[in-house]
Amino acid sequence: MASKKQILLPVAVLLGGLATAFAFSAMKQPPEEKPEKVIHPLVEVQPIDMAPMQLMVDSYGLVTPKYSTELVAQVSGQLIALSDKFVKGGFVRQGETLARIDPNDYEAALIEAEASLAQAHSALEIEQAQAHVAKTEWQRIKDNAQSTIPSELYLRKPQLAEKLARFKAAQASVKRAKRNLERTYIKAPYDAIITSRSLSLSSVVNPGSTLGVINATSVAEIRLPVADHELRYLRNNGLQASVSLSAKVAGQAVTWQGKIVRSEGIVDNKSRMTYLVAQVDTPYADQTQPLRFGTYLTAQIEGISVSNAMRIPRHLIRDGQVALLDQNQKLTFKPVTVIREVDGYAVATEGLIDGQQLITSALEYPTQGMQLRLDSAPALATDTQLALKEE
């Protein structure tokens, strides 16, 4: 049986440990209680700036000559001369001789025609003299004549008409011979660039033989397709509108100015586009940066003017409304009137006022009147998440 000492010793140790624990617990101070800090969503804004705006309609096309001519021989013969400029890419002036057909036969034909004309002229003069004599003789003997009206044959009118007809035919033969002789010269009908040449020196040509093709350098044309719904942004369907044409030349962007001169007046069956035709005068005038035929261009056609408008990224408009930051840095929604959407942007004309702040960052759960903050503003109290995630 345990002694009294063996029983009291463990109890004393236990009580001492409890007392020590209680003492340490009383000495420990509770942690300092900190106020809960919540942060408003951080947003980015863009100031509203309503201003006059010129709408533009985008298009594209290839540069082509307004006039392109196939040079065709009108007389037969051998090519005896070719101009050094009559090569692909050569520039020629109006009236410049490009090739010459052997003229010997046509010179001989002209001489024969002129000789025939001289003979016909001589015969006509003789016949006119004889007719004058016949008329004078009739005036002398008419008092003794039984008939008061002389016959046509007596006055030699049929003979005179015959000689006159032969004279006119001879004149026509001379004119035809001169024309054929002129056609032995193949000349440029206008200032042009040579596109191709089909024949060489000493080739024999016949009427209808193709010698080459030339393109006029006075005017260049560009067919610009425009969608039907884009026509409403053009004045007078685009006629007489200025157009800015751009392309890369030797790796550098170059711009030319043109004007819409006409509409083709039909809708293309395949593309369902309406084609407008732009013109650029003297495309090769600038030798350093000519507007070469065959160049692919992008075009901006000048459209209607809007007195008060602003371009807004399309994703910032939801259900016809945009999110604004008011003076108290609270979210507010404002309906806007959009007249056009292009290239990811919307053109708004009504609903916005200069000086308002457009929220450009996306909010996950936007609500009317929610408190927001800018990057430079201190954190205030509300319990929403940081809203910077893009859609």
CSV table of C-alpha atoms in Angstrom, one decimal, residues 222-367:
chain,number,residue,atom,x,y,z
A,222,ILE,CA,-7.8,52.2,-110.9
A,223,ARG,CA,-11.0,50.2,-110.4
A,224,LEU,CA,-12.0,50.3,-106.8
A,225,PRO,CA,-14.6,47.8,-105.4
A,226,VAL,CA,-16.9,49.3,-102.7
A,227,ALA,CA,-19.4,47.2,-100.7
A,228,ASP,CA,-23.0,48.4,-101.0
A,229,HIS,CA,-23.3,49.3,-97.3
A,230,GLU,CA,-20.2,51.5,-97.6
A,231,LEU,CA,-21.7,53.7,-100.3
A,232,ARG,CA,-23.8,55.6,-97.8
A,233,TYR,CA,-20.6,57.0,-96.3
A,234,LEU,CA,-19.7,58.6,-99.7
A,235,ARG,CA,-21.1,61.9,-101.0
A,236,ASN,CA,-22.9,61.5,-104.4
A,237,ASN,CA,-22.0,57.8,-104.4
A,238,GLY,CA,-18.3,58.8,-104.5
A,239,LEU,CA,-18.3,60.8,-107.7
A,240,GLN,CA,-15.6,63.5,-107.8
A,241,ALA,CA,-14.3,62.4,-104.4
A,242,SER,CA,-10.6,62.6,-103.6
A,243,VAL,CA,-8.8,59.3,-103.1
A,244,SER,CA,-5.5,58.6,-101.5
A,245,LEU,CA,-3.6,55.7,-103.2
A,246,SER,CA,-0.8,53.9,-101.4
A,247,ALA,CA,1.7,51.2,-102.3
A,248,LYS,CA,5.2,50.1,-101.4
A,249,VAL,CA,7.9,51.0,-103.9
A,250,ALA,CA,11.4,49.6,-103.3
A,251,GLY,CA,10.3,48.8,-99.7
A,252,GLN,CA,9.1,52.3,-99.0
A,253,ALA,CA,5.5,53.5,-98.7
A,254,VAL,CA,4.5,56.0,-101.4
A,255,THR,CA,1.2,57.9,-101.7
A,256,TRP,CA,-0.5,59.4,-104.8
A,257,GLN,CA,-3.6,61.5,-105.1
A,258,GLY,CA,-6.4,60.8,-107.5
A,259,LYS,CA,-10.1,61.5,-108.0
A,260,ILE,CA,-13.1,59.3,-108.6
A,261,VAL,CA,-14.4,60.1,-112.1
A,262,ARG,CA,-17.1,57.6,-112.6
A,263,SER,CA,-19.0,54.6,-111.4
A,264,GLU,CA,-19.3,51.5,-113.6
A,265,GLY,CA,-23.0,51.6,-112.7
A,266,ILE,CA,-23.5,47.8,-112.1
A,267,VAL,CA,-23.1,45.4,-109.2
A,268,ASP,CA,-20.6,42.6,-109.9
A,269,ASN,CA,-22.3,39.3,-110.1
A,270,LYS,CA,-19.6,37.4,-108.2
A,271,SER,CA,-18.3,39.9,-105.6
A,272,ARG,CA,-21.5,41.9,-105.2
A,273,MET,CA,-19.4,45.0,-105.2
A,274,THR,CA,-19.9,48.3,-107.0
A,275,TYR,CA,-16.8,49.5,-108.8
A,276,LEU,CA,-15.7,53.1,-108.8
A,277,VAL,CA,-13.0,54.3,-111.2
A,278,ALA,CA,-10.3,56.6,-109.9
A,279,GLN,CA,-7.9,58.5,-112.2
A,280,VAL,CA,-4.4,59.8,-111.7
A,281,ASP,CA,-3.0,62.3,-114.2
A,282,THR,CA,0.5,61.8,-115.7
A,283,PRO,CA,1.4,58.7,-113.6
A,284,TYR,CA,4.9,58.6,-115.0
A,285,ALA,CA,5.7,62.3,-114.6
A,286,ASP,CA,7.7,61.7,-111.5
A,287,GLN,CA,10.6,59.7,-112.7
A,288,THR,CA,11.9,58.9,-109.2
A,289,GLN,CA,8.5,57.4,-108.0
A,290,PRO,CA,6.3,56.8,-111.0
A,291,LEU,CA,2.9,55.2,-110.6
A,292,ARG,CA,3.6,52.2,-112.7
A,293,PHE,CA,0.9,50.3,-114.6
A,294,GLY,CA,0.2,47.0,-112.8
A,295,THR,CA,0.9,48.3,-109.3
A,296,TYR,CA,-1.4,47.0,-106.6
A,297,LEU,CA,-2.7,49.8,-104.5
A,298,THR,CA,-4.7,50.3,-101.3
A,299,ALA,CA,-7.1,53.3,-101.5
A,300,GLN,CA,-8.9,55.6,-99.1
A,301,ILE,CA,-11.8,57.3,-100.6
A,302,GLU,CA,-12.9,60.6,-99.0
A,303,GLY,CA,-16.4,60.2,-97.5
A,304,ILE,CA,-18.9,62.4,-95.7
A,305,SER,CA,-17.9,64.8,-92.9
A,306,VAL,CA,-19.2,64.4,-89.4
A,307,SER,CA,-19.3,67.6,-87.3
A,308,ASN,CA,-18.9,65.9,-83.9
A,309,ALA,CA,-17.7,62.3,-83.5
A,310,MET,CA,-15.1,60.1,-81.7
A,311,ARG,CA,-13.5,56.7,-82.6
A,312,ILE,CA,-14.0,54.2,-79.8
A,313,PRO,CA,-12.7,50.6,-79.7
A,314,ARG,CA,-15.6,48.4,-80.5
A,315,HIS,CA,-15.2,46.1,-77.5
A,316,LEU,CA,-15.8,49.0,-75.1
A,317,ILE,CA,-19.4,49.2,-76.3
A,318,ARG,CA,-21.9,46.8,-74.8
A,319,ASP,CA,-25.6,46.8,-75.5
A,320,GLY,CA,-25.2,50.3,-77.0
A,321,GLN,CA,-23.5,51.7,-73.9
A,322,VAL,CA,-20.0,52.7,-72.7
A,323,ALA,CA,-18.6,52.7,-69.2
A,324,LEU,CA,-17.6,56.1,-67.9
A,325,LEU,CA,-15.8,57.2,-64.7
A,326,ASP,CA,-17.7,60.1,-63.1
A,327,GLN,CA,-16.2,62.9,-60.9
A,328,ASN,CA,-16.6,60.7,-57.7
A,329,GLN,CA,-14.7,57.9,-59.5
A,330,LYS,CA,-17.8,55.8,-59.7
A,331,LEU,CA,-18.9,53.7,-62.6
A,332,THR,CA,-21.7,55.0,-64.8
A,333,PHE,CA,-23.1,53.7,-68.1
A,334,LYS,CA,-23.9,56.0,-71.0
A,335,PRO,CA,-25.8,55.1,-74.2
A,336,VAL,CA,-24.1,56.2,-77.4
A,337,THR,CA,-25.1,56.5,-81.1
A,338,VAL,CA,-22.9,54.6,-83.4
A,339,ILE,CA,-23.0,55.5,-87.1
A,340,ARG,CA,-20.2,53.2,-88.4
A,341,GLU,CA,-18.0,50.3,-87.4
A,342,VAL,CA,-14.8,49.6,-89.2
A,343,ASP,CA,-11.4,48.0,-88.3
A,344,GLY,CA,-12.4,47.2,-84.8
A,345,TYR,CA,-13.5,50.8,-84.0
A,346,ALA,CA,-16.9,52.4,-83.8
A,347,VAL,CA,-17.7,56.0,-84.7
A,348,ALA,CA,-19.9,57.5,-82.0
A,349,THR,CA,-21.7,60.8,-82.7
A,350,GLU,CA,-24.1,61.3,-79.8
A,351,GLY,CA,-24.2,60.5,-76.1
A,352,LEU,CA,-20.7,61.6,-75.1
A,353,ILE,CA,-19.4,65.0,-73.8
A,354,ASP,CA,-15.9,66.5,-74.0
A,355,GLY,CA,-14.1,66.0,-70.7
A,356,GLN,CA,-15.8,62.7,-69.7
A,357,GLN,CA,-13.5,59.8,-68.9
A,358,LEU,CA,-14.0,56.7,-70.9
A,359,ILE,CA,-13.0,53.5,-69.1
A,360,THR,CA,-10.8,51.5,-71.4
A,361,SER,CA,-10.0,48.5,-69.1
A,362,ALA,CA,-12.4,45.6,-68.7
A,363,LEU,CA,-14.4,45.0,-65.5
A,364,GLU,CA,-15.4,41.5,-64.6
A,365,TYR,CA,-18.6,42.4,-62.8
A,366,PRO,CA,-19.5,46.0,-63.5
A,367,THR,CA,-22.4,47.6,-61.7
